[in-house]
Amino acid sequence: VLGAGAIGCLFATALQRAGCPTTLLLRPGYVAAPVLVTVEREGSTSSAELPVSLPSDSAHISHLLVTTKAQDVCAAVLSVAHRLDSARQVLLLSNGMGFAEQLQAALPLPAYFFGTTTEGAYRTSRWHIRHAGRGLTRVGRPGCALPPPWFEQWSQAVQPGYWDTDIEDSLWLKFAINCAINPLTALHRCRNGELAGPALAPRLAGLCEEIMQVSAAAGFGAVTADLPQQVAAVVRATAENRSSMLQDVLAGRATEIEYISGHLLQLASRHGVATPQNESLYRSICRLGS
Ligand code: KPL
């Protein structure tokens, strides 16, 4: 597992418990000694010891799960490219869009799979995860109706696991929802639920309208036909949460804005769609980081 944030640790411990030998791949600078990862849930706490490996090690990797931030995907996978064996199954589970094309151009050989998850988890300390909300994880590969052999073990570990024959649509919908919620909450430093209030609801509606136009131009019009309702449902279901982009801003980390609004704006300009509201929000978020 490449990317030892909350989601990476959550999946790594689930895979280990389901009997898949799992290793955490950490950045150079870490000590390659096993770590004890604790996952705390409502009413239960479990721990798993996970071996750790650094990118420069030589042990072969057959199955790679990538859960890094969008902007780190390419460099992180390239840092272990020399270790990928002939099976080379790579599952990308990061937020946002645009990094997969970059990665596939730089490293065409692995079989790439794509996923999206609504699992809710955050770190309370380096190796302590709070699994705050159970969600659904969808995995697929464009054009593949049937899952690969590893999916059986994966779906025993990640429940409910779901093989998605329309993964491109699912990724697009998640992307569209992230474009609407993440930058607006990051700019206003508010929890997701506040987007439903009178101050921000009109801005959210304006963003959704433009996102729907870009989606239609990009061939995903049907997927986002009811985007305002889909966004409203996520806002309600995650009302108390801070979006991942707000968490990054509050922690002074780089945000995924280039792979969320930035990618939307690139597509908008390619298709000649005007997106003034998303553009102004994008600029505001970029300014936060400078
Ligand atoms: O995916 C999310 C994120 O924060 O990245 C949403 C759905 C907006 C929930 O917070």
CSV table of C-alpha atoms in Angstrom, one decimal, residues 86-264:
chain,number,residue,atom,x,y,z
A,86,SER,CA,5.3,-9.2,-14.2
A,87,ALA,CA,1.8,-9.3,-12.6
A,88,ARG,CA,1.8,-5.5,-12.0
A,89,GLN,CA,-1.7,-4.8,-10.9
A,90,VAL,CA,-2.1,-1.2,-9.7
A,91,LEU,CA,-5.3,0.1,-8.1
A,92,LEU,CA,-5.5,3.9,-7.9
A,93,LEU,CA,-7.8,5.1,-5.1
A,94,SER,CA,-7.0,8.8,-4.8
A,95,ASN,CA,-9.4,11.7,-5.0
A,96,GLY,CA,-9.6,14.0,-8.1
A,97,MET,CA,-8.8,13.4,-11.8
A,98,GLY,CA,-6.0,13.9,-14.2
A,99,PHE,CA,-3.2,12.0,-12.4
A,100,ALA,CA,-4.1,8.7,-14.1
A,101,GLU,CA,-3.4,10.0,-17.5
A,102,GLN,CA,0.0,11.4,-16.3
A,103,LEU,CA,0.9,8.1,-14.7
A,104,GLN,CA,-0.2,6.0,-17.7
A,105,ALA,CA,1.9,8.1,-20.0
A,106,ALA,CA,4.9,7.8,-17.7
A,107,LEU,CA,4.5,4.1,-16.9
A,108,PRO,CA,2.2,2.4,-19.5
A,109,LEU,CA,2.8,-1.2,-18.6
A,110,PRO,CA,0.9,-2.0,-15.3
A,111,ALA,CA,-2.7,-3.0,-15.5
A,112,TYR,CA,-4.4,0.0,-13.9
A,113,PHE,CA,-7.6,-0.3,-11.9
A,114,PHE,CA,-9.5,2.6,-10.5
A,115,GLY,CA,-11.5,3.0,-7.3
A,116,THR,CA,-13.5,5.4,-5.3
A,117,THR,CA,-14.6,5.0,-1.7
A,118,THR,CA,-17.0,6.7,0.7
A,119,GLU,CA,-15.3,5.2,3.8
A,120,GLY,CA,-14.8,7.9,6.4
A,121,ALA,CA,-11.5,7.8,8.3
A,122,TYR,CA,-9.1,10.2,9.9
A,123,ARG,CA,-5.9,10.0,11.8
A,124,THR,CA,-5.9,10.8,15.4
A,125,SER,CA,-2.1,10.3,15.7
A,126,ARG,CA,0.5,8.8,13.3
A,127,TRP,CA,-0.5,5.2,13.5
A,128,HIS,CA,-4.0,5.6,15.1
A,129,ILE,CA,-7.0,5.8,12.8
A,130,ARG,CA,-10.6,6.6,13.7
A,131,HIS,CA,-12.9,4.8,11.3
A,132,ALA,CA,-15.7,7.3,11.6
A,133,GLY,CA,-18.2,6.1,8.9
A,134,ARG,CA,-18.6,2.9,6.9
A,135,GLY,CA,-18.9,3.4,3.2
A,136,LEU,CA,-18.9,1.7,-0.1
A,137,THR,CA,-15.8,1.1,-2.2
A,138,ARG,CA,-16.2,0.7,-5.9
A,139,VAL,CA,-13.4,-0.7,-8.1
A,140,GLY,CA,-13.3,-1.2,-11.8
A,141,ARG,CA,-11.3,-1.0,-15.0
A,142,PRO,CA,-12.7,0.8,-18.0
A,143,GLY,CA,-14.0,-1.8,-20.5
A,144,CYS,CA,-13.7,-4.7,-18.1
A,145,ALA,CA,-17.0,-6.4,-17.2
A,146,LEU,CA,-15.4,-9.1,-15.1
A,147,PRO,CA,-13.2,-8.5,-12.1
A,148,PRO,CA,-9.6,-9.8,-12.0
A,149,PRO,CA,-8.7,-12.9,-9.8
A,150,TRP,CA,-7.4,-10.7,-6.9
A,151,PHE,CA,-10.8,-9.0,-6.5
A,152,GLU,CA,-12.3,-12.0,-4.6
A,153,GLN,CA,-9.7,-11.6,-1.8
A,154,TRP,CA,-10.1,-7.8,-2.0
A,155,SER,CA,-13.8,-8.0,-1.5
A,156,GLN,CA,-13.4,-10.2,1.5
A,157,ALA,CA,-11.2,-7.5,3.1
A,158,VAL,CA,-13.1,-4.4,1.9
A,159,GLN,CA,-16.7,-4.9,2.7
A,160,PRO,CA,-18.9,-4.1,1.0
A,161,GLY,CA,-16.6,-4.2,-2.1
A,162,TYR,CA,-18.2,-3.6,-5.4
A,163,TRP,CA,-17.0,-4.4,-8.9
A,164,ASP,CA,-18.2,-1.4,-11.0
A,165,THR,CA,-18.6,-2.0,-14.7
A,166,ASP,CA,-19.3,1.7,-15.1
A,167,ILE,CA,-16.3,2.9,-13.0
A,168,GLU,CA,-15.7,5.9,-15.3
A,169,ASP,CA,-19.2,7.2,-14.5
A,170,SER,CA,-18.7,6.6,-10.8
A,171,LEU,CA,-15.3,8.4,-10.8
A,172,TRP,CA,-16.8,11.3,-12.7
A,173,LEU,CA,-19.7,11.7,-10.2
A,174,LYS,CA,-17.3,11.6,-7.2
A,175,PHE,CA,-15.1,14.2,-9.0
A,176,ALA,CA,-18.2,16.4,-9.8
A,177,ILE,CA,-19.3,16.3,-6.1
A,178,ASN,CA,-15.7,17.0,-4.9
A,179,CYS,CA,-15.6,20.0,-7.3
A,180,ALA,CA,-18.7,21.4,-5.7
A,181,ILE,CA,-18.0,20.7,-2.0
A,182,ASN,CA,-14.3,20.7,-1.4
A,183,PRO,CA,-13.1,24.1,-2.5
A,184,LEU,CA,-16.1,26.0,-1.2
A,185,THR,CA,-15.7,24.5,2.3
A,186,ALA,CA,-12.0,25.1,2.2
A,187,LEU,CA,-12.4,28.7,1.3
A,188,HIS,CA,-15.1,29.4,3.9
A,189,ARG,CA,-13.4,27.1,6.4
A,190,CYS,CA,-16.8,25.5,7.2
A,191,ARG,CA,-18.1,22.0,7.7
A,192,ASN,CA,-19.9,20.4,4.8
A,193,GLY,CA,-23.3,20.9,6.3
A,194,GLU,CA,-22.9,24.7,6.2
A,195,LEU,CA,-23.1,24.6,2.4
A,196,ALA,CA,-26.9,24.0,2.8
A,197,GLY,CA,-27.3,27.3,4.7
A,198,PRO,CA,-28.6,30.5,3.1
A,199,ALA,CA,-25.2,32.2,2.9
A,200,LEU,CA,-23.5,29.5,0.8
A,201,ALA,CA,-26.4,27.5,-0.9
A,202,PRO,CA,-26.7,30.0,-3.9
A,203,ARG,CA,-22.9,29.7,-4.5
A,204,LEU,CA,-23.1,26.0,-4.4
A,205,ALA,CA,-26.0,26.0,-6.8
A,206,GLY,CA,-24.0,28.2,-9.2
A,207,LEU,CA,-21.0,25.9,-9.1
A,208,CYS,CA,-23.2,22.8,-9.7
A,209,GLU,CA,-24.7,24.5,-12.8
A,210,GLU,CA,-21.3,25.1,-14.4
A,211,ILE,CA,-20.0,21.6,-13.4
A,212,MET,CA,-23.1,20.1,-15.1
A,213,GLN,CA,-22.3,22.0,-18.3
A,214,VAL,CA,-18.7,20.8,-18.3
A,215,SER,CA,-19.9,17.2,-17.5
A,216,ALA,CA,-22.3,17.3,-20.5
A,217,ALA,CA,-19.6,18.6,-22.8
A,218,ALA,CA,-17.2,15.8,-21.6
A,219,GLY,CA,-19.8,13.1,-22.2
A,220,PHE,CA,-21.0,12.7,-18.6
A,221,GLY,CA,-24.3,14.6,-18.9
A,222,ALA,CA,-26.4,11.7,-17.8
A,223,VAL,CA,-24.2,11.0,-14.7
A,224,THR,CA,-24.6,14.5,-13.4
A,225,ALA,CA,-28.2,15.2,-14.5
A,226,ASP,CA,-29.3,15.5,-10.9
A,227,LEU,CA,-26.0,16.8,-9.5
A,228,PRO,CA,-27.6,19.4,-7.2
A,229,GLN,CA,-29.6,16.7,-5.5
A,230,GLN,CA,-26.6,14.3,-5.3
A,231,VAL,CA,-24.5,17.1,-3.8
A,232,ALA,CA,-27.3,18.0,-1.3
A,233,ALA,CA,-27.4,14.3,-0.2
A,234,VAL,CA,-23.6,14.2,0.4
A,235,VAL,CA,-23.8,17.6,2.2
A,236,ARG,CA,-26.5,16.2,4.5
A,237,ALA,CA,-24.8,12.8,5.0
A,238,THR,CA,-21.5,14.4,5.8
A,239,ALA,CA,-22.8,17.6,7.5
A,240,GLU,CA,-20.5,17.3,10.5
A,241,ASN,CA,-17.4,16.5,8.4
A,242,ARG,CA,-14.6,18.8,7.3
A,243,SER,CA,-13.9,18.1,3.6
A,244,SER,CA,-10.5,16.7,2.8
A,245,MET,CA,-9.5,20.0,1.2
A,246,LEU,CA,-10.4,22.0,4.3
A,247,GLN,CA,-8.4,19.5,6.4
A,248,ASP,CA,-5.4,20.1,4.1
A,249,VAL,CA,-5.8,23.9,4.3
A,250,LEU,CA,-6.2,23.8,8.1
A,251,ALA,CA,-3.1,21.6,8.4
A,252,GLY,CA,-1.1,23.9,6.0
A,253,ARG,CA,-0.7,21.1,3.5
A,254,ALA,CA,-0.8,21.3,-0.3
A,255,THR,CA,-4.4,20.9,-1.6
A,256,GLU,CA,-5.6,18.7,-4.4
A,257,ILE,CA,-7.1,21.8,-6.2
A,258,GLU,CA,-5.2,21.1,-9.5
A,259,TYR,CA,-6.8,17.7,-9.7
A,260,ILE,CA,-10.3,18.9,-8.7
A,261,SER,CA,-11.2,22.4,-9.9
A,262,GLY,CA,-8.0,22.7,-12.0
A,263,HIS,CA,-8.9,19.6,-14.0
A,264,LEU,CA,-12.5,20.8,-14.4
